[in-house]
């Protein structure tokens, strides 16, 4: 992978949201967010910190209606940014997994930078709202991310009583699994981690 900078900048503007994302896969975990959805920002910060990814996300969305478009579109744009940042994926580990507990909650995230979108999402939140945030939107976020990053992602909340804890374990585990998957594999330097020779088609 050499000294190649694994960074990306995405601008995505629609009639519902205007989004700017900057990402550095080889960062130190610095997150800066201005989206109008505070609880989503708290979760995005978990991805940055636990993934050691520098992440800057700015969004102006129609949150006066609800948070749906903002959350889904940030997922889409983040997926686009990830796909651009890791490029052809030569020399990476490709697979990542993590179990993360928080008090009574435990989540497992397993992912494959496969070039094929797929989401298995087994999460039953114990309540519908965390503050004013609708927990159904997490599914929309990860669907958008998976479809545009072109990854296979399995998310399982194995147990939990506190919905805030459930969400936080999911996002921390996602960040750590992503960190593992994008890490350089010294034994695979310059080699595509796929028997078919590509992870982009």
XYZ file of C-alpha atoms in Angstrom:
201
model
C 0.000 0.000 0.000
C 3.083 2.183 0.229
C 2.647 5.814 1.196
C -0.631 6.212 -0.672
C -3.005 8.536 1.158
C -6.304 6.776 1.717
C -8.504 9.834 1.829
C -11.662 11.008 0.131
C -13.930 14.014 -0.115
C -17.558 13.651 -1.106
C -20.128 16.341 -1.871
C -23.684 15.107 -2.287
C -26.481 17.604 -2.865
C -30.170 16.786 -3.319
C -33.391 18.671 -2.710
C -33.513 17.016 0.735
C -29.906 17.189 1.965
C -26.610 18.898 1.240
C -23.686 16.836 2.523
C -19.903 17.237 2.626
C -17.702 14.428 3.925
C -13.931 14.228 4.335
C -12.358 10.948 5.451
C -8.870 9.634 6.193
C -8.690 5.878 6.795
C -5.228 6.246 8.337
C -6.139 8.948 10.808
C -6.106 9.152 14.584
C -9.835 9.003 15.302
C -10.710 12.694 15.084
C -14.380 13.342 14.349
C -16.046 16.647 13.518
C -19.776 16.680 12.861
C -22.471 19.234 12.112
C -25.583 17.429 10.903
C -28.547 18.677 12.904
C -29.000 15.185 14.398
C -27.059 15.110 17.686
C -27.494 11.421 18.524
C -26.316 10.373 15.057
C -23.247 12.568 15.583
C -22.573 10.724 18.851
C -22.678 7.434 16.935
C -20.531 8.710 14.055
C -17.949 9.735 16.634
C -17.779 6.091 17.746
C -16.900 5.053 14.174
C -14.153 7.673 14.009
C -12.641 6.970 17.428
C -12.801 3.194 17.358
C -11.941 2.942 13.671
C -9.011 5.382 14.004
C -10.560 7.205 11.069
C -10.524 10.983 10.733
C -14.059 11.909 9.756
C -15.607 15.292 9.019
C -19.307 15.339 8.125
C -21.401 18.420 7.445
C -25.056 18.187 6.495
C -27.919 20.586 5.963
C -31.070 18.513 5.729
C -34.827 18.792 6.068
C -34.799 17.943 9.783
C -37.787 20.261 10.225
C -39.745 17.363 8.680
C -37.885 14.564 10.440
C -34.396 13.045 10.573
C -35.000 10.324 7.976
C -33.450 11.916 4.873
C -30.463 13.268 6.792
C -29.602 9.929 8.425
C -30.103 7.850 5.272
C -28.215 10.280 3.019
C -25.264 10.514 5.420
C -25.101 6.723 5.271
C -25.052 6.885 1.466
C -22.381 9.602 1.344
C -20.225 7.864 3.958
C -20.421 4.673 1.912
C -19.282 6.600 -1.169
C -16.411 8.141 0.783
C -15.235 4.783 2.141
C -15.315 3.191 -1.321
C -13.287 6.049 -2.773
C -10.785 6.093 0.103
C -9.799 2.430 0.014
C -9.448 2.325 -3.758
C -8.668 -1.072 -5.291
C -8.094 -2.653 -1.830
C -4.708 -4.187 -2.712
C -2.817 -5.259 0.395
C -5.659 -4.836 2.871
C -6.925 -7.391 5.368
C -10.408 -7.283 3.746
C -12.330 -8.965 6.587
C -13.054 -7.464 9.975
C -14.986 -8.405 13.078
C -15.549 -7.101 16.582
C -17.510 -7.843 19.722
C -18.138 -4.792 21.912
C -19.866 -4.748 25.321
C -21.237 -1.776 27.190
C -22.599 -2.711 30.597
C -25.496 -5.104 29.877
C -25.354 -4.729 26.079
C -23.247 -6.731 23.628
C -23.015 -6.426 19.863
C -21.118 -8.283 17.147
C -20.220 -6.795 13.775
C -18.613 -8.805 10.973
C -17.807 -7.297 7.584
C -16.212 -8.095 4.255
C -15.022 -5.426 1.826
C -16.335 -7.755 -0.846
C -17.436 -5.406 -3.609
C -20.951 -6.818 -3.134
C -23.577 -5.000 -1.063
C -25.326 -7.053 1.597
C -26.716 -6.239 5.026
C -27.897 -8.662 7.693
C -29.272 -6.553 10.524
C -30.468 -8.347 13.643
C -31.253 -5.602 16.139
C -34.342 -5.304 18.301
C -34.158 -2.086 20.243
C -35.892 -2.051 23.603
C -37.566 1.257 22.812
C -38.487 3.224 19.711
C -36.803 6.503 20.601
C -33.457 7.451 22.126
C -34.180 10.998 23.171
C -35.934 12.207 20.024
C -33.972 9.906 17.694
C -36.019 7.208 15.914
C -34.043 3.949 16.217
C -35.535 2.652 12.935
C -33.234 5.109 11.167
C -30.131 3.104 12.078
C -31.245 0.425 9.632
C -31.654 3.091 6.935
C -28.180 4.428 7.696
C -26.499 1.051 7.340
C -28.479 0.140 4.215
C -27.302 3.359 2.565
C -23.710 2.781 3.664
C -23.588 -0.859 2.524
C -25.149 -0.180 -0.874
C -22.633 2.537 -1.720
C -19.505 1.199 -0.023
C -20.249 -2.176 -1.663
C -19.551 -4.235 1.444
C -21.111 -7.229 3.159
C -22.093 -6.342 6.725
C -23.583 -8.470 9.499
C -24.790 -6.636 12.611
C -26.095 -8.567 15.603
C -27.089 -7.004 18.893
C -26.748 -10.096 21.037
C -28.270 -8.636 24.176
C -29.182 -5.341 25.753
C -31.750 -3.548 27.878
C -30.725 0.093 27.484
C -31.328 1.255 23.892
C -28.536 3.841 24.090
C -26.126 1.080 25.071
C -27.409 -1.138 22.261
C -26.749 1.553 19.672
C -23.354 2.470 21.061
C -22.098 -1.118 21.029
C -23.181 -1.467 17.391
C -21.326 1.633 16.236
C -18.220 0.933 18.306
C -18.097 -2.617 16.955
C -18.581 -1.343 13.398
C -15.688 1.097 13.818
C -13.381 -1.614 15.173
C -14.360 -4.149 12.505
C -13.768 -1.522 9.816
C -10.380 -0.680 11.317
C -9.399 -4.350 11.097
C -10.643 -4.762 7.525
C -8.860 -1.724 6.054
C -5.586 -2.422 7.874
C -2.566 -3.387 5.792
C -1.711 -7.092 5.738
C 2.091 -7.269 5.490
C 1.951 -10.746 3.975
C -0.408 -9.480 1.262
C 1.588 -6.385 0.266
C 0.518 -5.380 -3.227
C -1.686 -8.466 -3.550
C -5.431 -8.473 -4.136
C -7.100 -10.398 -1.246
C -9.396 -12.302 -3.603
C -9.002 -15.467 -5.679
C -10.880 -13.806 -8.537
C -8.342 -10.980 -8.695
C -10.689 -8.078 -8.045
C -12.906 -6.688 -5.297
C -14.413 -3.919 -7.379
C -16.402 -5.808 -10.045
